[in-house]
Structure formats: structure tokens, C-alpha cells
Coordinates of N, CA and C and ligand atoms in Angstrom, one line a residue:
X1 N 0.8 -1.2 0.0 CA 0.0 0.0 0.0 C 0.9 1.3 0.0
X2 N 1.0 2.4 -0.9 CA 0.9 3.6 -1.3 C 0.8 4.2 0.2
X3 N 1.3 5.2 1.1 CA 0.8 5.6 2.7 C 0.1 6.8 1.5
X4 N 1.2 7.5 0.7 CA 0.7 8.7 0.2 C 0.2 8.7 -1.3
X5 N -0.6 9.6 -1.5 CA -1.5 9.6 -2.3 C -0.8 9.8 -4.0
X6 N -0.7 9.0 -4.7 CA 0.0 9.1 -5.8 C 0.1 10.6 -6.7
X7 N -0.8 10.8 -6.8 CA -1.5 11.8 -7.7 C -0.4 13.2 -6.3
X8 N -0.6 13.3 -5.2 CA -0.1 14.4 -4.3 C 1.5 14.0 -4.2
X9 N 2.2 12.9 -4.2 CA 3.4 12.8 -4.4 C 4.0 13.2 -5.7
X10 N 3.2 13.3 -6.7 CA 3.4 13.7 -8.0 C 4.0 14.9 -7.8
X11 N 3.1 15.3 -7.2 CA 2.2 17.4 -7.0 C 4.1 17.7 -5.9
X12 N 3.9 17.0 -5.3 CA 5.2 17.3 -4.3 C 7.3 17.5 -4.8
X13 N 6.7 16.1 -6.1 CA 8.1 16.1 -6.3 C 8.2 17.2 -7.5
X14 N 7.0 17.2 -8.1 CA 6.8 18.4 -9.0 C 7.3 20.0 -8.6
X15 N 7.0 19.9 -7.1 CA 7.3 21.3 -6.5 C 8.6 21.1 -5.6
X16 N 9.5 20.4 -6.0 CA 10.5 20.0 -5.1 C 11.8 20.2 -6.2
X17 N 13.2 20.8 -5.5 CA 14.5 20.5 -6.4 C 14.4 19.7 -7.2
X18 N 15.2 19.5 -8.3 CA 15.2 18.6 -9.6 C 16.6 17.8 -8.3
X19 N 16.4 16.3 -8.4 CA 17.5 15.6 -8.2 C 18.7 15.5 -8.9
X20 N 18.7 15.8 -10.0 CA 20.3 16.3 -10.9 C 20.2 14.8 -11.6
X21 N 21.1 14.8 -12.4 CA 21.2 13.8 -13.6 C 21.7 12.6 -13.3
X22 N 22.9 12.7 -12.2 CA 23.4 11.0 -11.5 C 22.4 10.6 -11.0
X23 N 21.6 11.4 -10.0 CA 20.4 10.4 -9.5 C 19.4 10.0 -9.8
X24 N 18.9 10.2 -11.2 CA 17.9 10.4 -12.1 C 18.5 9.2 -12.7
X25 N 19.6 9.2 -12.6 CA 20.8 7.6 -13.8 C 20.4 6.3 -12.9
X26 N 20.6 6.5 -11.6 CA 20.9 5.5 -10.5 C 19.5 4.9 -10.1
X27 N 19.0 6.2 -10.5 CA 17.1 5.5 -10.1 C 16.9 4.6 -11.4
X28 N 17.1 4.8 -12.8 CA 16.9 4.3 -13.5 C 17.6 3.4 -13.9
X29 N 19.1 2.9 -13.5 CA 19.4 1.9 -13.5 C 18.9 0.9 -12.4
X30 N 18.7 1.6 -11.5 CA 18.7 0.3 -10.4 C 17.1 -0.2 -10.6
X31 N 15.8 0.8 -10.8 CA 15.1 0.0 -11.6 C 15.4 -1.2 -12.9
X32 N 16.2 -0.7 -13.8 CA 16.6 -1.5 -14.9 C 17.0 -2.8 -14.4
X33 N 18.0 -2.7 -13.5 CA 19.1 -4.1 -13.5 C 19.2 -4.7 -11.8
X34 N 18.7 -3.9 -10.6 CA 19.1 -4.4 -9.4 C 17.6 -4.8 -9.0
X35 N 17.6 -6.1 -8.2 CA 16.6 -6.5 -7.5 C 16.1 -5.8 -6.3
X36 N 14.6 -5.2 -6.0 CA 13.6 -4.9 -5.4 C 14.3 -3.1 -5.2
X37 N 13.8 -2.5 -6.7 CA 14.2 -1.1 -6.5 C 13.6 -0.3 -5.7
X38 N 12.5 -0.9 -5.4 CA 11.6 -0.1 -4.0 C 12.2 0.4 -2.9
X39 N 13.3 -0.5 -3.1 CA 13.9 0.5 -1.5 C 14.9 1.3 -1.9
X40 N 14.7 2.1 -3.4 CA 15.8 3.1 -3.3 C 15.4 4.6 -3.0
X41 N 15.5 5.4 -1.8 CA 14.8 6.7 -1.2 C 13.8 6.8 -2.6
X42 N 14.7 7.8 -3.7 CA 13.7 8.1 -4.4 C 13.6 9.7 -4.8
X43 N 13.3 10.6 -5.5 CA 13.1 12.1 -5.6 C 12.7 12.7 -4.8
X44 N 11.8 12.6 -3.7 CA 11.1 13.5 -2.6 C 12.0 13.4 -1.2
X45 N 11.7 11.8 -1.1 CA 12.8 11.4 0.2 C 14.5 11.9 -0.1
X46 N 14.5 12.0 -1.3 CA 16.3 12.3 -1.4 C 16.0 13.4 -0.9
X47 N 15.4 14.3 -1.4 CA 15.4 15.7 -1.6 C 15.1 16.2 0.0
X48 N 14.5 15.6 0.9 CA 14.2 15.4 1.8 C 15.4 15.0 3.0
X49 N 16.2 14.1 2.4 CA 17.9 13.5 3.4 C 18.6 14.8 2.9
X50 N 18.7 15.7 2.0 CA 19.6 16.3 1.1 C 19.4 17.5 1.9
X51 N 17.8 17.8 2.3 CA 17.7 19.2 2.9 C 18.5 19.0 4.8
X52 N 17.9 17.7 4.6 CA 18.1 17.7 6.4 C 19.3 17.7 6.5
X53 N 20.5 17.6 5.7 CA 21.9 17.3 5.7 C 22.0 18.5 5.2
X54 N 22.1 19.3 4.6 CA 22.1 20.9 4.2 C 21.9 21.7 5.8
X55 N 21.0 21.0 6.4 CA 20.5 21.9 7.5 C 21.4 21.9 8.9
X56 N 22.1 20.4 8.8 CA 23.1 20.4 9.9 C 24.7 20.4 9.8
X57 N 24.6 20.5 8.5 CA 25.8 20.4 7.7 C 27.2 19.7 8.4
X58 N 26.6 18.9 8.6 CA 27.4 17.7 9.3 C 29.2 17.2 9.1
X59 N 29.8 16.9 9.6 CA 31.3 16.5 9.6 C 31.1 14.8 9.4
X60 N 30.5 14.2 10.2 CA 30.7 13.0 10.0 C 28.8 12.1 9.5
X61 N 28.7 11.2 8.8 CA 27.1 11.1 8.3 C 27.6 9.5 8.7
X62 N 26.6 8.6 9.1 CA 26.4 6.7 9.3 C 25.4 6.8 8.4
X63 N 25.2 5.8 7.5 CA 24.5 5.6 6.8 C 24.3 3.9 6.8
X64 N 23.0 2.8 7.5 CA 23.0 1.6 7.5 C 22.3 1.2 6.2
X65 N 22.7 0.6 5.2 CA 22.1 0.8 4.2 C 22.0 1.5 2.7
X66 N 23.4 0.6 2.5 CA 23.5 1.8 1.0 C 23.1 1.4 -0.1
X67 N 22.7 -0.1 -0.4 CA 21.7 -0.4 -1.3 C 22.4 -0.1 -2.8
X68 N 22.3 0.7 -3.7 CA 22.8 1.3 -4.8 C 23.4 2.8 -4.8
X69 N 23.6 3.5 -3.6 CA 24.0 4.7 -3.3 C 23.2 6.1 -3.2
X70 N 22.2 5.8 -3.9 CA 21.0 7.0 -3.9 C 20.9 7.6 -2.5
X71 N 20.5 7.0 -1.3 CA 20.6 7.8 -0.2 C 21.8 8.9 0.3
X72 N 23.3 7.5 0.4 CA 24.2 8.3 0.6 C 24.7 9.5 -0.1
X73 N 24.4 9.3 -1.4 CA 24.9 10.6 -2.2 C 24.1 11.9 -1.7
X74 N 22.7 11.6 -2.0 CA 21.9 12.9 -1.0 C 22.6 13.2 0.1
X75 N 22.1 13.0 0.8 CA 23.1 12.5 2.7 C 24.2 13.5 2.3
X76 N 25.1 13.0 1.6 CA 26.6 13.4 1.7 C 26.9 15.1 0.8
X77 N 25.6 15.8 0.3 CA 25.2 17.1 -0.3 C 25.4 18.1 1.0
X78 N 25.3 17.9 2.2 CA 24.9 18.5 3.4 C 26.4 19.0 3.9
X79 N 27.5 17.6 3.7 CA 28.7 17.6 4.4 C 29.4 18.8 4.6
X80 N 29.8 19.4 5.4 CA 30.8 20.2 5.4 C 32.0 20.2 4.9
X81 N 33.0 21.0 4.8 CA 33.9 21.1 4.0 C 35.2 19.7 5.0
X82 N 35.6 18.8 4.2 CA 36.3 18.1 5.0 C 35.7 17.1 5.6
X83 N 34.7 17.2 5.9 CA 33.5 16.0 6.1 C 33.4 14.5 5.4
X84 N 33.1 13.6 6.0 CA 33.2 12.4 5.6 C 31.8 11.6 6.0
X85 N 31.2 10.3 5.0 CA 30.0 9.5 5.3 C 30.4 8.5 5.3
X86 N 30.6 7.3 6.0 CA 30.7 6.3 6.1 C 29.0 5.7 5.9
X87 N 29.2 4.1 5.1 CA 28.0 3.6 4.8 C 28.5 2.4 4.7
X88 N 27.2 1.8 5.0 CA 27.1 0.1 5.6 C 26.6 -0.8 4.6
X89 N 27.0 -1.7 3.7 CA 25.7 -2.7 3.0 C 26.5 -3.6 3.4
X90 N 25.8 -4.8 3.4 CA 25.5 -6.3 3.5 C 26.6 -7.1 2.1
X91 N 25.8 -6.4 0.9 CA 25.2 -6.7 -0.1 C 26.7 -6.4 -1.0
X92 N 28.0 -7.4 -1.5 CA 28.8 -7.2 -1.7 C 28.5 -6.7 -3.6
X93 N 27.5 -7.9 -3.8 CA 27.2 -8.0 -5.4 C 27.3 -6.2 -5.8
X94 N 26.5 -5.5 -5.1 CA 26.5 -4.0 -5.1 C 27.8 -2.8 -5.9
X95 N 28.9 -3.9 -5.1 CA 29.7 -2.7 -4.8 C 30.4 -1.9 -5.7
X96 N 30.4 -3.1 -6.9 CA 31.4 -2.2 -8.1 C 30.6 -0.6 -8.6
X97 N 28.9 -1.6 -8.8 CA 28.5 -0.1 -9.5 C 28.2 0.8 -8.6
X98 N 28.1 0.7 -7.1 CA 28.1 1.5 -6.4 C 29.5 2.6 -6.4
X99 N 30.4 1.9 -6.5 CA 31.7 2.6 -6.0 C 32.0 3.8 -7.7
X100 N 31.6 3.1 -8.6 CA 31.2 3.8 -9.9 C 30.8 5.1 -9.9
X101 N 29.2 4.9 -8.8 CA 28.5 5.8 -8.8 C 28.8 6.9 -7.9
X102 N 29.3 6.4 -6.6 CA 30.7 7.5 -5.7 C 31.6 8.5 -6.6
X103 N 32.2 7.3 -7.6 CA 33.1 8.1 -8.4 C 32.6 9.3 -9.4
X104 N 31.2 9.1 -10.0 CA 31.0 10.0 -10.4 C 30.2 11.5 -9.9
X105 N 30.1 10.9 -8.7 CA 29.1 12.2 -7.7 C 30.4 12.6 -6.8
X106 N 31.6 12.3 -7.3 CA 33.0 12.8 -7.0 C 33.2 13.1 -5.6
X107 N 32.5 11.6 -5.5 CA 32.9 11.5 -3.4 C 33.2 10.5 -3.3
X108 N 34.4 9.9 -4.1 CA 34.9 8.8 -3.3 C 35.7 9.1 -2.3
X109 N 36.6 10.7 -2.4 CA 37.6 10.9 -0.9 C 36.6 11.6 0.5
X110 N 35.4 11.3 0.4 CA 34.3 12.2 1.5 C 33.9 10.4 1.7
X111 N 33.6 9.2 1.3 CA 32.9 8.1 1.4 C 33.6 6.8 1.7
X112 N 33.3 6.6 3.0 CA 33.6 5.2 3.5 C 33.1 4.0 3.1
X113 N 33.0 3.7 2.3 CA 31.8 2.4 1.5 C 32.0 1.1 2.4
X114 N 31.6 0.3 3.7 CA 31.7 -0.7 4.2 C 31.3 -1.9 3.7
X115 N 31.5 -3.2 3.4 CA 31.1 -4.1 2.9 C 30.7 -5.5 4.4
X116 N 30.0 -5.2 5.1 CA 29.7 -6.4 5.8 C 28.3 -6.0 6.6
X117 N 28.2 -7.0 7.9 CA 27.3 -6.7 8.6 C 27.1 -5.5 9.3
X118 N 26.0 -4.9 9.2 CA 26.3 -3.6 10.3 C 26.4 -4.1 11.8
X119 N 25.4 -4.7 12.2 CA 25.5 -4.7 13.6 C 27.2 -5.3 14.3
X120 N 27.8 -6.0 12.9 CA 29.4 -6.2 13.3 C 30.2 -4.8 13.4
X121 N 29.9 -4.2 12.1 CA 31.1 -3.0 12.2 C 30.6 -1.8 12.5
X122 N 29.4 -1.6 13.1 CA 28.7 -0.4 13.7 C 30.0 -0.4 15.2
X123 N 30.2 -1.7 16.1 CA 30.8 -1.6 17.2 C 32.4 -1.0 16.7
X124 N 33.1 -1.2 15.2 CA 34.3 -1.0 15.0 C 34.4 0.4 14.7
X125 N 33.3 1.4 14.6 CA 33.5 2.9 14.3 C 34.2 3.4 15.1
X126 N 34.9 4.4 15.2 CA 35.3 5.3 16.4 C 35.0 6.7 16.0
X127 N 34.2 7.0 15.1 CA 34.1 8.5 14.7 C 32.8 8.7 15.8
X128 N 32.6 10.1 15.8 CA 31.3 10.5 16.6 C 30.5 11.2 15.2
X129 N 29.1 10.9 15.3 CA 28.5 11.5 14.1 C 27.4 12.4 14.6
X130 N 27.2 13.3 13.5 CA 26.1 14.4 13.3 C 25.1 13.8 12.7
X131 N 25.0 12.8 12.3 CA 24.0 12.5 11.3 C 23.8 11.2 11.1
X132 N 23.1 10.5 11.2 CA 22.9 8.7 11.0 C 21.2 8.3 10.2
X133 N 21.4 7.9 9.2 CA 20.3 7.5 8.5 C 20.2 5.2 8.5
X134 N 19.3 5.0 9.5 CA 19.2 3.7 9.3 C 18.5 3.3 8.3
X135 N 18.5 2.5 7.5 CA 17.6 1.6 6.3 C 18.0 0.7 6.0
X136 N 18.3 0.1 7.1 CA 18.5 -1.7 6.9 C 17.8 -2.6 7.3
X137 N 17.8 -3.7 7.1 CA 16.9 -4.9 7.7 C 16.3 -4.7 8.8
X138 N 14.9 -4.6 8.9 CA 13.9 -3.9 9.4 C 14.3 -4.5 10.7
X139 N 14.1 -6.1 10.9 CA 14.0 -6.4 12.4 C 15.4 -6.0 13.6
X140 N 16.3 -5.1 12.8 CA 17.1 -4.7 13.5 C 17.2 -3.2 14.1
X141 N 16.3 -2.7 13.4 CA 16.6 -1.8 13.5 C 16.8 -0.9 15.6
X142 N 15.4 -1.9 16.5 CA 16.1 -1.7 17.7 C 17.5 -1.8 18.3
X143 N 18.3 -3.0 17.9 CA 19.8 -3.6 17.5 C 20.3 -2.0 17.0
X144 N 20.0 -1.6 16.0 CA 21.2 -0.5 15.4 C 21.2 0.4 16.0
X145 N 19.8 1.0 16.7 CA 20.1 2.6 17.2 C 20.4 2.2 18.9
X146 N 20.4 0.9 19.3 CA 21.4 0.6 20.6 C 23.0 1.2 20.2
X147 N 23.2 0.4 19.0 CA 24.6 0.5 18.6 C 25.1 2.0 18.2
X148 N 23.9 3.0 17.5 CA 24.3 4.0 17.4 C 24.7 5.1 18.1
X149 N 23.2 5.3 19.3 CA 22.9 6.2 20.0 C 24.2 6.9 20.7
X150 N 25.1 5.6 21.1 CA 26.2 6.6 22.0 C 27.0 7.0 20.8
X151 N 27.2 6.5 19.7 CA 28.4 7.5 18.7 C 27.5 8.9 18.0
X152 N 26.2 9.3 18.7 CA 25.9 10.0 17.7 C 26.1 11.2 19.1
X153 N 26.1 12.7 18.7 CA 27.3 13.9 19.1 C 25.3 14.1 19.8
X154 N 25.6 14.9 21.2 CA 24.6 15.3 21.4 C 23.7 16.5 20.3
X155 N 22.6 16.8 20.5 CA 21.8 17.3 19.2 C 22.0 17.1 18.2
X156 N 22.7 15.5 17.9 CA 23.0 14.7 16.6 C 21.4 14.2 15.9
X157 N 21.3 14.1 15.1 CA 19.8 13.4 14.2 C 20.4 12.0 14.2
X158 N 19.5 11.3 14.0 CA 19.0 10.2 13.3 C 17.4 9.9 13.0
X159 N 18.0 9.5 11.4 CA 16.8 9.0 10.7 C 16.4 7.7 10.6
X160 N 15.3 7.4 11.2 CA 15.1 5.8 10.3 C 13.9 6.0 9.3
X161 N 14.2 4.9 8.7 CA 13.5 5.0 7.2 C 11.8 3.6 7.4
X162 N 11.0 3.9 6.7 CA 10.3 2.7 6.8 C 9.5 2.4 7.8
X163 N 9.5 3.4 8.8 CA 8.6 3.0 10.1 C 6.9 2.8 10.4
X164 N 6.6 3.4 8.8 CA 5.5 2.8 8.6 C 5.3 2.2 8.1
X165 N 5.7 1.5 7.7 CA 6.1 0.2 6.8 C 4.5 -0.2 6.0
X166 N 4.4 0.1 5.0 CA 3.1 0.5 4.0 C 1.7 0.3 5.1
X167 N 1.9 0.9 6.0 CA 0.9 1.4 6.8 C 0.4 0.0 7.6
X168 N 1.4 -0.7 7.3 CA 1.3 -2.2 8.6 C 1.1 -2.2 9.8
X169 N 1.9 -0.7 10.0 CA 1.8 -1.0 11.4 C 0.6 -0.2 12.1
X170 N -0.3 -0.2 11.4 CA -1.9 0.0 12.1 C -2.6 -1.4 11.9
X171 N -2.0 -2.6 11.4 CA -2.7 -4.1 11.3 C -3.0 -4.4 12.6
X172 N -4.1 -5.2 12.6 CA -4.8 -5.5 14.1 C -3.4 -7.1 14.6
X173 N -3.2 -8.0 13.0 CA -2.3 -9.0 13.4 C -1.5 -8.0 13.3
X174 N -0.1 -8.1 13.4 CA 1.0 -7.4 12.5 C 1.9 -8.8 12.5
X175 N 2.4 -8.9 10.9 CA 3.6 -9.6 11.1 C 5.2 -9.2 11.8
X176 N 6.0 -10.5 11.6 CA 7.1 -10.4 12.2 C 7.9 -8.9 12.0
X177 N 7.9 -8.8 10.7 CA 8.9 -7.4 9.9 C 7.7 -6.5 10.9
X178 N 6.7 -6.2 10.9 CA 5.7 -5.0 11.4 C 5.8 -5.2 12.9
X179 N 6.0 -6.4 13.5 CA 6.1 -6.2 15.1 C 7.9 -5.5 15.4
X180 N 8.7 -5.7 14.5 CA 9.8 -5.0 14.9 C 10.2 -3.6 14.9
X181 N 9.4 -3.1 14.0 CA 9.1 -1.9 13.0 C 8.3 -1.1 14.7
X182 N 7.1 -1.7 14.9 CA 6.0 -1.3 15.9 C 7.2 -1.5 17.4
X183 N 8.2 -2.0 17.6 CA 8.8 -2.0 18.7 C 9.6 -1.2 18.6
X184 N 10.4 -0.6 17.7 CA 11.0 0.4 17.5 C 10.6 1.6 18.0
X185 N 9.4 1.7 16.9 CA 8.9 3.4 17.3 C 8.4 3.4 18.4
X186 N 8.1 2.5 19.2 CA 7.6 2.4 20.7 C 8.8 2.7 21.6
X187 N 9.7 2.0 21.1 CA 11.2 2.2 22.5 C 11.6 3.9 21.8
X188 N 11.6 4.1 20.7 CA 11.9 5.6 20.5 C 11.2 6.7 21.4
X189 N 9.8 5.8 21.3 CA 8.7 7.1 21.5 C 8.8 7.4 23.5
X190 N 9.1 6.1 24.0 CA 9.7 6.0 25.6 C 11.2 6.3 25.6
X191 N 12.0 6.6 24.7 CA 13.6 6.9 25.3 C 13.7 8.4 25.8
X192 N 13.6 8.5 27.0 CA 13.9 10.1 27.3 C 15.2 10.6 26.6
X193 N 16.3 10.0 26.3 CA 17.1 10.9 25.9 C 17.1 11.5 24.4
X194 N 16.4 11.1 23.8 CA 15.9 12.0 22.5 C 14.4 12.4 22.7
X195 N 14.4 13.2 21.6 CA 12.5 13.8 21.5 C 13.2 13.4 19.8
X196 N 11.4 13.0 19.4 CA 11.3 12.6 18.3 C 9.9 12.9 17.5
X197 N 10.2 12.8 15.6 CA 8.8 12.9 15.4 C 8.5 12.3 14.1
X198 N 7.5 11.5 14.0 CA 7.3 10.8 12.8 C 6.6 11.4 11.8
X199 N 8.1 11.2 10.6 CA 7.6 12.1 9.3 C 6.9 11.4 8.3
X200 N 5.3 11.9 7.9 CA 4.7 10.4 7.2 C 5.2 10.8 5.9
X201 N 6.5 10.7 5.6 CA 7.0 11.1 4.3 C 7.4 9.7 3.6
X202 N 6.9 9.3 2.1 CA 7.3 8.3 1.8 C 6.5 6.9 2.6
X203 N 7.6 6.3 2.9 CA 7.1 4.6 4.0 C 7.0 5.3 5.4
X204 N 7.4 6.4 5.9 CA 7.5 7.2 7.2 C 9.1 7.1 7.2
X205 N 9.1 8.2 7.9 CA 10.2 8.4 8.6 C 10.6 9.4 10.2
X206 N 11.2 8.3 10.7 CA 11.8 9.0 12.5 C 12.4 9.5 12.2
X207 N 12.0 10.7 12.8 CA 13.3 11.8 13.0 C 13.8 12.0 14.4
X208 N 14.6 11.7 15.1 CA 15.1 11.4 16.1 C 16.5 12.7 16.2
X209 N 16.3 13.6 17.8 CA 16.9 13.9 18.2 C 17.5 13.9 19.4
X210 N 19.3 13.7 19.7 CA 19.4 13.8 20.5 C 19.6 14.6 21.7
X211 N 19.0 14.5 23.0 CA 19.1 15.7 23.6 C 20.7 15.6 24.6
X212 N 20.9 17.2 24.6 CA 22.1 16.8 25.5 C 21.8 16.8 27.1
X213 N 21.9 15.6 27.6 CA 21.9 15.5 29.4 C 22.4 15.7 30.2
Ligands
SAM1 C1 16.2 -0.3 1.8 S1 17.8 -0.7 1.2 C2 18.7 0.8 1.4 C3 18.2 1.9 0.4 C4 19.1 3.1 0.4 N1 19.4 3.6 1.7 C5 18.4 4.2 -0.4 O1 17.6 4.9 0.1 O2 18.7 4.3 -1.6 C6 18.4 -1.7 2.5 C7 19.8 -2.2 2.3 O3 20.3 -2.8 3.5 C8 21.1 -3.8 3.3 N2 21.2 -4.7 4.4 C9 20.3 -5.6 4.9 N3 20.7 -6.2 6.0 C10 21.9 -5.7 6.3 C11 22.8 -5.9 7.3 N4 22.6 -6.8 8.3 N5 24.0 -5.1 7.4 C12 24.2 -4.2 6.4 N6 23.3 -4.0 5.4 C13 22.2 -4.7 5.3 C14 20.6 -4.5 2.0 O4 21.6 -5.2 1.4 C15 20.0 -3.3 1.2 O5 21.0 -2.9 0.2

């Protein structure tokens, strides 16, 4: 299920920055040739990671989830001068045309490209970050923002992606993927040390900030 109305997401990306020509390439390829392109952000949600990263103009970006690079490239629009994003996939098959696609959005010396598990190399970071976008395997996502929360800088953001996960998580059953999804934004919505707010942008997205204690 669509959360937003086709015809108004039209109307939105119509009234929104043009995503530029590499991401317009990368959407259209990774439709063309990579399996389940649905989870690549997309023109509204980029335009969306691209402002929120503009707005904090961050030194260091986590990114769980780089899929074919669409997100991180947005994400990494924000960076400050000297700034760096480190990004996580699973997914090794990825990496050539990803690292391609780095090369030509001329951030391979700003971009950490990781190739393994996150919840393994989330504990081997030592940077502190301004900015953390999760979009990985949904039933972890309680797992990642344990792993994240202390490396992110007090009044650091984090985004998770997907938390309404095509509006599942109002199902009277909910499956497995939706009870993790629904435990997430529950332990979010109880962690006193951030205030947060859910943006029904796209599949939803948390916007999570941290407060300083
Ligand atoms: C929704 S896609 C990311 C989309 C991307 N952020 C974007 O917006 O264009 C999720 C990605 O998470 C990766 N992934 C799944 N489980 C993972 C894990 N345990 N560790 C690291 N990456 C994982 C998958 O390989 C996939 O590429």
C-alpha cells in the first residue's frame, strides 16, 4: 500500500528541487538491472535526506544501508567542507556499481563504503557522528540505534527509514517485519534521551533527536 496519495506525491516532487542527472541515472538503473528497487529513497525522500543534511551540515554522516548509493549521495550534499560519510551494505554484489556511482558524484575521498554486517562493524566505528540514516533490515533496527545512539554527538539526528512500513503498522495482526518496525517506534517514543517525530514522508520516517543530558 501507497501511505501517500499518488496523484499528491506527484504534485510534491513536481514542487520540489530537480535531483540532478546522476540520481535520475541510478534510479533508472537500479530499476533497470538491481533487484527490489523499491527501496531506493527516491526524488522527494532524497530531496528530503539532502535538505536535512544541508541543515546540519554535518562533519561526520552513518549511513546503515547503502543499497545502490541513492541515499548516501543525497546524505553526503549536506557535508561540510572536509566531512566524511561512512555507509554500511550487507550486499557485496552492489559494490562495483556503487563505488562507480561514488566516483562520479566525485565522493569517493568524502565516502567510507563498508562491505559487511552492520551490527558487526557499527561496534568498530570510532568517529562520533552528526547525522545517522538507518535503512536496513527492518527487524534490527532496535539492535542499530542501541549500537548507534552513544556515537551520535549530542543534538545529533537520526533517521530511520520505513517505520511505517506500508501502513502495517496499524494491522490488528501485525507480522514479524511489522512487530519490529512497531517496537522500534515504541522504544523511540519512551527513550527520554531524545525527543522525536514521525515524518509520514514516503514509507514514514523517524526523526530522532538527541538531547544533551
Ligand atoms: C532499503 S535498502 C537501502 C536503500 C538506500 N538507503 C536508499 O535509500 O537508496 C536496504 C539495504 O540494507 C542492506 N542490508 C540488509 N541487511 C543488512 C545488514 N545486516 N547489514 C548491512 N546492510 C544490510 C541490504 O543489502 C540493502 O541494500
Amino acid at each position: 500500500m501507497e501511505i501517500i496519495d499518488k496523484d499528491i506525491n506527484q504534485y510534491a516532487e513536481q514542487h520540489s528541487s530537480d535531483e540532478g542527472e546522476l540520481l535520475k541515472q541510478i534510479n533508472r538503473d537500479t530499476h533497470a538491472k538491481v533487484m527490489k528497487p523499491r527501496m531506493l529513497s527516491g526524488h522527494l525522500q532524497g530531496r528530503v535526506l539532502s535538505m536535512i543534511s544541508h541543515m546540519i551540515k554535518p562533519e561526520r554522516i552513518l549511513e546503515i544501508g547503502t543499497y545502490t548509493g541513492y541515499s548516501a549521495i543525497c546524505l553526503a550534499e549536506g557535508l561540510r567542507p572536509g566531512g566524511k560519510l561512512v555507509t554500511i551494505d550487507v550486499n557485496e554484489e552492489l559494490e562495483d556499481r556503487v563505488r562507480k556511482y561514488f566516483d562520479a558524484a566525485h565522493l569517493s575521498d568524502k565516502v567510507e563504503y563498508l562491505i559487511g554486517n552492520a551490527a558487526t562493524l557499527i561496534p568498530t566505528l570510532s568517529d562520533e557522528f552528526d547525522l545517522v540514516f538507518i535503512d536496513a533490515d527492518k527487524e534490527q533496527y532496535s539492535k542499530y540505534f542501541d549500537l548507534v545512539i552513544d556515537k551520535v554527538k549530542a543534538g545529533g539526528i537520526i533517521l530511520a527509514d520505513n517505520v511505517l512500513w506500508s501502513g502495517k503498522v496499524l494491522d490488528a495482526k501485525p507480522d514479524k517485519d511489522t512487530r519490529a518496525i512497531l517496537e522500534f517506534n515504541n522504544k523511540i517514543q519512551a527513550d527520554t534521551r531524545v525527543e522525536n517525530v514521525l515524518l509520514p514522508i514516503r514509507d514514514g520516517i523517524m526523526m530522532i533527536r538527541k538531547l544533551s543530558l
